PDB file of C-alpha atoms in Angstrom:
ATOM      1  CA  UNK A  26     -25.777  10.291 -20.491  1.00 79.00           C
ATOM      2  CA  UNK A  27     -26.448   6.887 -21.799  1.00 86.00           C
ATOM      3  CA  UNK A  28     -26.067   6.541 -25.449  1.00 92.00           C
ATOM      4  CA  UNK A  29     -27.795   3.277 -27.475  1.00 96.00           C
ATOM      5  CA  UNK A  30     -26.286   2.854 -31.183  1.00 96.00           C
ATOM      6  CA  UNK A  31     -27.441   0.257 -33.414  1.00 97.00           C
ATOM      7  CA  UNK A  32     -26.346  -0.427 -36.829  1.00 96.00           C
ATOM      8  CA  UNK A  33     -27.246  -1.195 -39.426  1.00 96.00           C
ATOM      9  CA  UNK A  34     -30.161   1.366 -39.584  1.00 95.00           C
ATOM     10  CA  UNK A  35     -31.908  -0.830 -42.281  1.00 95.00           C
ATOM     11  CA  UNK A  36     -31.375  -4.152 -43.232  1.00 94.00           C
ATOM     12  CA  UNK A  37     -32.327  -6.122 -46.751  1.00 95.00           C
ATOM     13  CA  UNK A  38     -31.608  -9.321 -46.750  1.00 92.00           C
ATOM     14  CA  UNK A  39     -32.027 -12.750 -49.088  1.00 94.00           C
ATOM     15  CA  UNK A  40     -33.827 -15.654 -47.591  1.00 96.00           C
ATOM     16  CA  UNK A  41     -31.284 -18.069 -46.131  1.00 96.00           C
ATOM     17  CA  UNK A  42     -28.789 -15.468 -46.083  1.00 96.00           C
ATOM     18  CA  UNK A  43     -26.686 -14.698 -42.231  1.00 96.00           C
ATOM     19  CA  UNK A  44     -26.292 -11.269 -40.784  1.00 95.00           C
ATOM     20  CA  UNK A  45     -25.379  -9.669 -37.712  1.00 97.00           C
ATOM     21  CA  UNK A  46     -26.999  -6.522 -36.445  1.00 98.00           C
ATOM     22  CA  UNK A  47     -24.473  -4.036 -33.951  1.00 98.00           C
ATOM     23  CA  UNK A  48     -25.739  -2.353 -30.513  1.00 97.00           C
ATOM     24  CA  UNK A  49     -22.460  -0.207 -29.432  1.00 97.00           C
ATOM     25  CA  UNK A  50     -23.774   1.839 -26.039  1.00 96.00           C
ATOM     26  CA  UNK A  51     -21.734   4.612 -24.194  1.00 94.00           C
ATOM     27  CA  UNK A  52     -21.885   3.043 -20.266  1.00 89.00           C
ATOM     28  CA  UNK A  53     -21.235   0.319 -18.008  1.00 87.00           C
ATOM     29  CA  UNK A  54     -25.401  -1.058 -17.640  1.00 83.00           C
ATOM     30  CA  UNK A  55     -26.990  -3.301 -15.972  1.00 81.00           C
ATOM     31  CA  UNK A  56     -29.330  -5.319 -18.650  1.00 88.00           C
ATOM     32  CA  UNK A  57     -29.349  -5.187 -22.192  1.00 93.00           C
ATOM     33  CA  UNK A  58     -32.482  -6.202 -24.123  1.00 94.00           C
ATOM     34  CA  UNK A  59     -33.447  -7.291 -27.809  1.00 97.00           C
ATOM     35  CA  UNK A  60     -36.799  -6.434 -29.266  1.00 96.00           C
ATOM     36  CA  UNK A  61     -38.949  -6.910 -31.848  1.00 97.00           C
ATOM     37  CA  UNK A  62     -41.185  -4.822 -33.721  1.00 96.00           C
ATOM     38  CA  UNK A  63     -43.984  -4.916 -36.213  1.00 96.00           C
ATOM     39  CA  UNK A  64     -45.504  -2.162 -37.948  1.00 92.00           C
ATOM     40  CA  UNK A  65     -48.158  -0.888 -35.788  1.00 90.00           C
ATOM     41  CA  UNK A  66     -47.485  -2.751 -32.997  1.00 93.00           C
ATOM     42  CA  UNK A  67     -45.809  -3.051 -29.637  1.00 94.00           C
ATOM     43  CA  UNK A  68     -42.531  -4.107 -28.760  1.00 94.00           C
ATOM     44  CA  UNK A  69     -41.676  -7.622 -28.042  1.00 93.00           C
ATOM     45  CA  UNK A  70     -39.224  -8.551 -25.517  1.00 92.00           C
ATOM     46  CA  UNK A  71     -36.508 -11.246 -27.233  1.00 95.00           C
ATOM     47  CA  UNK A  72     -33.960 -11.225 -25.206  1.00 94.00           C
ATOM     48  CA  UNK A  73     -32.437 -10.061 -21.734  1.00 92.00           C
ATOM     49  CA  UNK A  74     -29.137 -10.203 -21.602  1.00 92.00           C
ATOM     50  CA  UNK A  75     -27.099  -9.684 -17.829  1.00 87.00           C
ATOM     51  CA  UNK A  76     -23.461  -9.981 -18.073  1.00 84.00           C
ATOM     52  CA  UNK A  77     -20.548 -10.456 -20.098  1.00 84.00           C
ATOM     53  CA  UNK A  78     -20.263 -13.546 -22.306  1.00 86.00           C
ATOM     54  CA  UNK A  79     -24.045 -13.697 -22.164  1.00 91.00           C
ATOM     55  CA  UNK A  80     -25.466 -15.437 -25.587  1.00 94.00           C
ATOM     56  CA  UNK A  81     -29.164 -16.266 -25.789  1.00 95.00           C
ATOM     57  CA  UNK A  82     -30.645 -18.173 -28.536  1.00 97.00           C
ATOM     58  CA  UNK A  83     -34.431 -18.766 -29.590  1.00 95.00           C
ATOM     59  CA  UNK A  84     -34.554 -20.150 -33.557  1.00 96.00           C
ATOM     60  CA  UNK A  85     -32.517 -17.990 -35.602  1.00 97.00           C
ATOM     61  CA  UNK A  86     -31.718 -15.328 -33.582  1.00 98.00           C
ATOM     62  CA  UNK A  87     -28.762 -15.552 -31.504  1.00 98.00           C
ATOM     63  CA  UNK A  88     -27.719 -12.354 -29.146  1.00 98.00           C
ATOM     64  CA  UNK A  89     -24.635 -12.018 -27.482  1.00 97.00           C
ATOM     65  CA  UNK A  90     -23.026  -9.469 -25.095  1.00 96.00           C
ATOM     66  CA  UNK A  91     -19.585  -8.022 -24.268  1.00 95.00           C
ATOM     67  CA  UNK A  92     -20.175  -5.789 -21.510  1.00 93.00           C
ATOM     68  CA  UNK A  93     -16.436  -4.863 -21.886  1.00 93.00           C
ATOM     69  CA  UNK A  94     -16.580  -3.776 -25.726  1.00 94.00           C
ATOM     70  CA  UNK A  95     -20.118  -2.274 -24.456  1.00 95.00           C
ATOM     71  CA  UNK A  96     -21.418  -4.001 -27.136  1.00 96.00           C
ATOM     72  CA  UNK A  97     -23.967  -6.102 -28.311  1.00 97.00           C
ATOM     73  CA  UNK A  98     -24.577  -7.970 -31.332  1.00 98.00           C
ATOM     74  CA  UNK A  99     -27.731  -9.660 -32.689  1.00 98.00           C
ATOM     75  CA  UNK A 100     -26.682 -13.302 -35.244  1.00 98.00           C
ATOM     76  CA  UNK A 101     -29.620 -13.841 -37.885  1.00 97.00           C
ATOM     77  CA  UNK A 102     -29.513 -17.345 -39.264  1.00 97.00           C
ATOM     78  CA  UNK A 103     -31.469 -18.727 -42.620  1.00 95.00           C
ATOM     79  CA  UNK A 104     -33.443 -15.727 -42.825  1.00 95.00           C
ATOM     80  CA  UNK A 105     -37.104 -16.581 -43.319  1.00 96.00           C
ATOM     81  CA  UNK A 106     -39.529 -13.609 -44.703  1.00 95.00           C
ATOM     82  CA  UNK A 107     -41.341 -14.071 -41.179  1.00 95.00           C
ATOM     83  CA  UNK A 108     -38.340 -12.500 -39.414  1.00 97.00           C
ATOM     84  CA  UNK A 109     -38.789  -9.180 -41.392  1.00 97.00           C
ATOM     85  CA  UNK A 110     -39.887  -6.129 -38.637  1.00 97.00           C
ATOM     86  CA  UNK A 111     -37.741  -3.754 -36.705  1.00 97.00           C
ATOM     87  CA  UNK A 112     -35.288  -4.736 -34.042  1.00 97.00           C
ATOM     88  CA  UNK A 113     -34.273  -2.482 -31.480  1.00 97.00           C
ATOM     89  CA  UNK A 114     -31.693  -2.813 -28.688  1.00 97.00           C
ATOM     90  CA  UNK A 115     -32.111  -1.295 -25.188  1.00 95.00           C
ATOM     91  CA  UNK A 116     -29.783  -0.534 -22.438  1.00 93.00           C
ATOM     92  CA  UNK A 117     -30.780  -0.360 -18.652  1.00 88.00           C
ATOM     93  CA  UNK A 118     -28.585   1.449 -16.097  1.00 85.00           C
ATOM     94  CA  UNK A 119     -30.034   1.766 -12.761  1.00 78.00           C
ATOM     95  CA  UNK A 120     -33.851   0.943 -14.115  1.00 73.00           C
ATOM     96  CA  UNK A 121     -33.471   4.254 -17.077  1.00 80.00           C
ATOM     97  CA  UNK A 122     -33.493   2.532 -20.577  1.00 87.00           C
ATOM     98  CA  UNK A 123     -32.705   3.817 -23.627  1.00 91.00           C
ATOM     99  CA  UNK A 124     -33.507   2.534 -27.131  1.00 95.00           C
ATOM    100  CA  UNK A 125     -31.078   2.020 -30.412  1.00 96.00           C
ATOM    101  CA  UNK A 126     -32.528   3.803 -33.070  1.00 96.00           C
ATOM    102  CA  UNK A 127     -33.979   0.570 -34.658  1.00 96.00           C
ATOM    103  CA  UNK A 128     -32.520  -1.765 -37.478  1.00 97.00           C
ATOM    104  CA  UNK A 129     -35.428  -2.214 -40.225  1.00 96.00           C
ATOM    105  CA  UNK A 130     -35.184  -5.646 -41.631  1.00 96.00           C
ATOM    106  CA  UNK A 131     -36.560  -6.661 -44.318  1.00 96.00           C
ATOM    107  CA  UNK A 132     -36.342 -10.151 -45.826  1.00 96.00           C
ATOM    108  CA  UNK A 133     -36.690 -11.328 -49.351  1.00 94.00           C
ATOM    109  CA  UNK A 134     -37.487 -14.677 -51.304  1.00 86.00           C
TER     110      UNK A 134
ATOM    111  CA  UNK B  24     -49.548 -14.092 -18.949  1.00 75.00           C
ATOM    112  CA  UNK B  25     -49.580 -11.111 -17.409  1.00 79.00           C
ATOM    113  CA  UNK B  26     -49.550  -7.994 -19.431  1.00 91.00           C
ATOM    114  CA  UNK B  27     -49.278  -4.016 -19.313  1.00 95.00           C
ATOM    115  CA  UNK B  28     -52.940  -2.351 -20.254  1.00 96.00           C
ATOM    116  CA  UNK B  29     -52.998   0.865 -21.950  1.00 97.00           C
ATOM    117  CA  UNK B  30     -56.245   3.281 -22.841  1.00 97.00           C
ATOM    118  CA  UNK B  31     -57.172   4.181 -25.014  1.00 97.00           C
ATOM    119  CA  UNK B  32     -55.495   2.674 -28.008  1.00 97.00           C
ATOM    120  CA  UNK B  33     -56.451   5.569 -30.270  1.00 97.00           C
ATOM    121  CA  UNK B  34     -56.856   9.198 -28.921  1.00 97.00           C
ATOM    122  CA  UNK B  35     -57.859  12.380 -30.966  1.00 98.00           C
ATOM    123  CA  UNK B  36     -57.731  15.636 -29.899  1.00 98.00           C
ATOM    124  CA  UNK B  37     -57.775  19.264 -30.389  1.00 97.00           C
ATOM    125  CA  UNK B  38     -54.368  21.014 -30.397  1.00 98.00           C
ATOM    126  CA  UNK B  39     -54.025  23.363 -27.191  1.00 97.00           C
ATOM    127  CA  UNK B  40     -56.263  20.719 -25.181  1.00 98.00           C
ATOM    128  CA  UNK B  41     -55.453  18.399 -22.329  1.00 98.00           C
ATOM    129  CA  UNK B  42     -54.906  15.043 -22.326  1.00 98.00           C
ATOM    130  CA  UNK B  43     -54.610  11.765 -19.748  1.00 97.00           C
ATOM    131  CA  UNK B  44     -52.888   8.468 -20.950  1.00 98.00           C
ATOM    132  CA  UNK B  45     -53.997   5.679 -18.702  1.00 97.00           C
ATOM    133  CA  UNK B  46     -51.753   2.517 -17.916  1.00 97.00           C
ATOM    134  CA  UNK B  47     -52.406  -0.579 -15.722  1.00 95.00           C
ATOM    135  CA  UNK B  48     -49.248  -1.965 -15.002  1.00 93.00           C
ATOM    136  CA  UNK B  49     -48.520  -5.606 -13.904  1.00 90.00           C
ATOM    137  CA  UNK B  50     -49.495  -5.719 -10.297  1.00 86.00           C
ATOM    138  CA  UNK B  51     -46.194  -6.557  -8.125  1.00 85.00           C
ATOM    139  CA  UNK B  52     -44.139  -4.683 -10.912  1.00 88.00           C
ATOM    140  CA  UNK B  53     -41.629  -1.727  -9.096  1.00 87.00           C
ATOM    141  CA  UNK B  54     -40.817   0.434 -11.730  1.00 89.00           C
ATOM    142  CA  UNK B  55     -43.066   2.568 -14.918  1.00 92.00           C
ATOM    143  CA  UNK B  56     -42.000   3.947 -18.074  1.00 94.00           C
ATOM    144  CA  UNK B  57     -43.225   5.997 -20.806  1.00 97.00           C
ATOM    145  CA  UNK B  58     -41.701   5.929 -23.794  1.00 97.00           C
ATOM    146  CA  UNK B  59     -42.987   8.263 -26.957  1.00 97.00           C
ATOM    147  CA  UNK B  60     -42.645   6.841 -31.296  1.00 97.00           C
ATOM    148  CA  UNK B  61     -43.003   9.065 -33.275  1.00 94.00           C
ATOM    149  CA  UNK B  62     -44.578   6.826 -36.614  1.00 85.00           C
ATOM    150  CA  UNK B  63     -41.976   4.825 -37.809  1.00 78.00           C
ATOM    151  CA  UNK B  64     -39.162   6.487 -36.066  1.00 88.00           C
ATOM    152  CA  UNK B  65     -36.942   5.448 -32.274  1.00 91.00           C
ATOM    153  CA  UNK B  66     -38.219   4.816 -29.515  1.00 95.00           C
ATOM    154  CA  UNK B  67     -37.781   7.555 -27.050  1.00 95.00           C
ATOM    155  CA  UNK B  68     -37.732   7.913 -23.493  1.00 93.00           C
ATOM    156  CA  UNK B  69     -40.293  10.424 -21.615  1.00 96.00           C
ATOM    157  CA  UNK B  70     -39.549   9.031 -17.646  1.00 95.00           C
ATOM    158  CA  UNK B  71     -39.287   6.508 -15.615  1.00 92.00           C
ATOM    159  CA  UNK B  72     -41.012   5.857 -12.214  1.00 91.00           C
ATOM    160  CA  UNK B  73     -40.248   4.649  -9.146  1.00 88.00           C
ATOM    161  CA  UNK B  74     -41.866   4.602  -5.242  1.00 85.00           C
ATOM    162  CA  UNK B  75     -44.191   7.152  -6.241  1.00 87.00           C
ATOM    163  CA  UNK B  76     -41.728   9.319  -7.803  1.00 90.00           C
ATOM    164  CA  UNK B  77     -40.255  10.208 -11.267  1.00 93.00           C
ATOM    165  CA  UNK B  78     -36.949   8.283 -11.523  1.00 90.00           C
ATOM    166  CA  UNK B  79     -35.521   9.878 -14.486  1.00 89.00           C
ATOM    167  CA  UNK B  80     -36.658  11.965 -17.104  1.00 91.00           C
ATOM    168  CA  UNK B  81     -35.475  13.202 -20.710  1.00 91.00           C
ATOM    169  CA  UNK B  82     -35.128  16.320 -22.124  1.00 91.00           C
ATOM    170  CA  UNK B  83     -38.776  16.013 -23.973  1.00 93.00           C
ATOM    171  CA  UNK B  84     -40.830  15.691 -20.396  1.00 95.00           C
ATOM    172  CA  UNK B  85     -41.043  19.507 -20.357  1.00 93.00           C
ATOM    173  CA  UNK B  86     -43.604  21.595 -18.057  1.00 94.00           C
ATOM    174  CA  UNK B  87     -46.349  20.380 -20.254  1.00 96.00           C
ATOM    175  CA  UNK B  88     -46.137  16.637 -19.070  1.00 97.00           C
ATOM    176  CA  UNK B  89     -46.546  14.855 -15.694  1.00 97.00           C
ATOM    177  CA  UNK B  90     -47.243  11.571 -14.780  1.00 96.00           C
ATOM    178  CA  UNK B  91     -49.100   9.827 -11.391  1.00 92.00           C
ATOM    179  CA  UNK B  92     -50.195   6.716  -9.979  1.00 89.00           C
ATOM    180  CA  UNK B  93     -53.072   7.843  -8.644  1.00 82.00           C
ATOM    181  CA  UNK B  94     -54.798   4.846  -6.799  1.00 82.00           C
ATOM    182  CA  UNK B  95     -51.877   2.455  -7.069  1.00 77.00           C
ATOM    183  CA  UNK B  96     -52.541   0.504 -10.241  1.00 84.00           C
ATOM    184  CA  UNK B  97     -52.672   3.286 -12.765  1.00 91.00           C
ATOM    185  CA  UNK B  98     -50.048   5.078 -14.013  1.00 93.00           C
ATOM    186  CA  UNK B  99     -51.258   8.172 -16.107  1.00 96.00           C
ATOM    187  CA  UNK B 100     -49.270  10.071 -18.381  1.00 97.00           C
ATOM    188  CA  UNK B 101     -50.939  14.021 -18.717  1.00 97.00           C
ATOM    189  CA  UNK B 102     -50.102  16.430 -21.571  1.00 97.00           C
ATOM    190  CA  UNK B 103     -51.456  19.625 -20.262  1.00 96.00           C
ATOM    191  CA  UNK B 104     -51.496  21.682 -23.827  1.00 95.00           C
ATOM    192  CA  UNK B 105     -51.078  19.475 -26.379  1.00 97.00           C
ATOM    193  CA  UNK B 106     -49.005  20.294 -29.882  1.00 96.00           C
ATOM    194  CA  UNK B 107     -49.171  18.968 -33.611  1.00 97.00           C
ATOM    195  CA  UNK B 108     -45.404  17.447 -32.784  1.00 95.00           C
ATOM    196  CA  UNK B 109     -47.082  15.226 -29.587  1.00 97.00           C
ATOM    197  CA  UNK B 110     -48.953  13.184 -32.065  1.00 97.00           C
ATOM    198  CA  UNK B 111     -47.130   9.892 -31.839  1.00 97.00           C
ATOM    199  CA  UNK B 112     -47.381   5.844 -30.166  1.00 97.00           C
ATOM    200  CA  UNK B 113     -47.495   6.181 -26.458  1.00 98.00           C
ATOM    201  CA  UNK B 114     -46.147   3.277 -24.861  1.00 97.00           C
ATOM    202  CA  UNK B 115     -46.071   1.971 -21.462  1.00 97.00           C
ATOM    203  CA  UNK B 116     -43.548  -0.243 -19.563  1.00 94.00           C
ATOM    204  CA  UNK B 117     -43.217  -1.736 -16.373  1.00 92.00           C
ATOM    205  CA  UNK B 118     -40.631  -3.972 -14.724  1.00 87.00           C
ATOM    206  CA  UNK B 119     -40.043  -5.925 -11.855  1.00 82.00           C
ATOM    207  CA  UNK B 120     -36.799  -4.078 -10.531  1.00 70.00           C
ATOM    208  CA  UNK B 121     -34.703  -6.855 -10.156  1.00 63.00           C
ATOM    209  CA  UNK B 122     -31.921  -8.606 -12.212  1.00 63.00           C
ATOM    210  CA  UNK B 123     -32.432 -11.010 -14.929  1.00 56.00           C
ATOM    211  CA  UNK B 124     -36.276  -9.498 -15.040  1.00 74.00           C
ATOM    212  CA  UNK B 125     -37.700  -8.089 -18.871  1.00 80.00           C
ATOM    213  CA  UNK B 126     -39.724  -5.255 -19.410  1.00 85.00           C
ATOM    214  CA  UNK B 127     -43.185  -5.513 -20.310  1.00 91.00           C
ATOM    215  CA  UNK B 128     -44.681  -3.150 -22.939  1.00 95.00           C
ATOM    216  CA  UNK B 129     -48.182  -2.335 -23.373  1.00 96.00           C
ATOM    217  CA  UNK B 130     -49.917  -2.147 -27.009  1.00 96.00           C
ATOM    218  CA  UNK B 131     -49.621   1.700 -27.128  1.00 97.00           C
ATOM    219  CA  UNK B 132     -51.910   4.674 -27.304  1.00 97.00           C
ATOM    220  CA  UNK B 133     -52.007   6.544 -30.755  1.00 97.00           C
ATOM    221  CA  UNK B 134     -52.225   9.936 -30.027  1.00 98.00           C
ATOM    222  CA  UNK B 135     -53.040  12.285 -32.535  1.00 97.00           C
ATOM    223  CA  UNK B 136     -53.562  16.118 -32.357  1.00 98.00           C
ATOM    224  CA  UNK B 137     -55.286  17.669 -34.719  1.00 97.00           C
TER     225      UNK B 137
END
C-alpha cells in the first residue's frame, strides 16, 4: 500500500527565517504534488513534480524530488506571514493518491 | 480557468439518513476522486474513478458509500446511513490522466450529521 509521510507535522517559524519541509513515501509513483491549504478552504495545487531531479520554483517555495530516496522535500525562503497555512504532499501511483498528513505552518513577525 | 463544482457547500443532516454529494468535474477530465477531512485533520482517500468504474478504494468506502456518474458530468458521492463520525470536508478531484497533468480540487462540501 502506498504510504505518504511528511514531516514536520507543525511548523513555527520567524519571518525571514529558511526551512525545509520532508515528504518520505513507501513506492516507486508516478507524480508527486505540493499543496496548499487554508483554514476552511480547498486545496491548492503548487506543484507537480514527474521525475527524478525535478525542482520547481514559484517565489519562495522551492520543491524538489528524488524519486530514488522516494523523497520529496519542500525549501521555504524569507518566510513572509502570508505563507502561513497547511502544506500537504501527495503521491500518485497509477491515478490512486494519497496525502501526507499535513505540515501546519505558521509564520511569525 | 476551469474548475471542479461541488454541492452543496454545507449539508446538514439527521444521523441514520441518506445522503448525495454532487460534483461537476472538468469536462474532458478521465479520472474522479473523493477524498474525506475530517476538521483540521489529513486528507484521506474514499476512491478513485475511472471509465465508469471505481478505480481504487480505501478501507473507509464501506457498504454504506457508493459513488456514480450518472449522466456523464456528475459524479455523486452517496452515504446510505449516515453516522456522527461522517461529519467532515468532502472534497472532489478530477484529473486529466496523463503525465505532467495536476489535480483539480473542488471547494468542498461540509457535511455535518447531527
Amino acid at each position: 500500500e502506498l504510504k505518504v509521510e511528511q514531516n514536520p507535522l507543525f511548523l513555527s517559524m520567524q519571518e525571514g527565517k529558511n526551512y525545509t519541509i520532508y515528504c518520505n513515501y513507501s513506492t516507486t509513483s508516478d507524480r508527486l504534488y505540493w499543496y496548499r491549504q487554508d483554514p476552511g478552504k480547498s486545496l491548492e495545487s503548487l506543484f507537480v513534480l514527474l521525475s527524478n531531479g525535478a525542482v520547481k520554483q514559484e517565489g519562495r517555495l522551492m520543491a524538489s524530488l528524488d524519486t530514488k530516496a522516494r523523497l520529496s522535500t519542500l525549501h521555504i525562503t524569507a518566510a513572509v506571514h502570508d505563507l502561513s497555512a497547511t502544506y500537504f504532499c501527495a503521491v500518485d501511483r497509477d491515478n490512486d493518491m494519497r496525502f501526507g498528513a499535513g505540515t501546519r505552518l505558521t509564520v511569525k513577525p | 480557468e476551469p474548475e471542479v463544482t461541488q454541492t452543496p457547500s454545507h449539508q446538514v443532516t439527521q444521523m441514520g439518513q441518506e445522503v448525495i454529494l454532487r460534483c461537476v468535474p472538468i469536462s474532458n477530465h478521465l479520472y474522479f476522486y473523493w477524498y474525506r477531512q475530517i476538521l483540521g485533520q489529513k486528507v484521506e482517500f474514499l476512491v478513485s474513478f475511472y471509465n465508469n468504474e471505481i478505480s481504487e478504494k480505501s478501507e473507509i468506502f464501506d457498504d454504506q458509500f457508493s459513488v456514480e456518474r450518472p449522466d456523464g458530468s456528475n459524479f455523486t458521492l452517496k452515504i446510505r446511513s449516515t453516522k456522527l463520525e461522517d461529519s467532515a470536508m468532502y472534497f472532489c478531484a478530477s484529473i486529466v490522466g496523463t503525465m505532467n497533468t495536476e489535480a483539480f480540487f473542488g471547494q468542498g462540501t461540509r457535511l455535518t450529521v447531527v
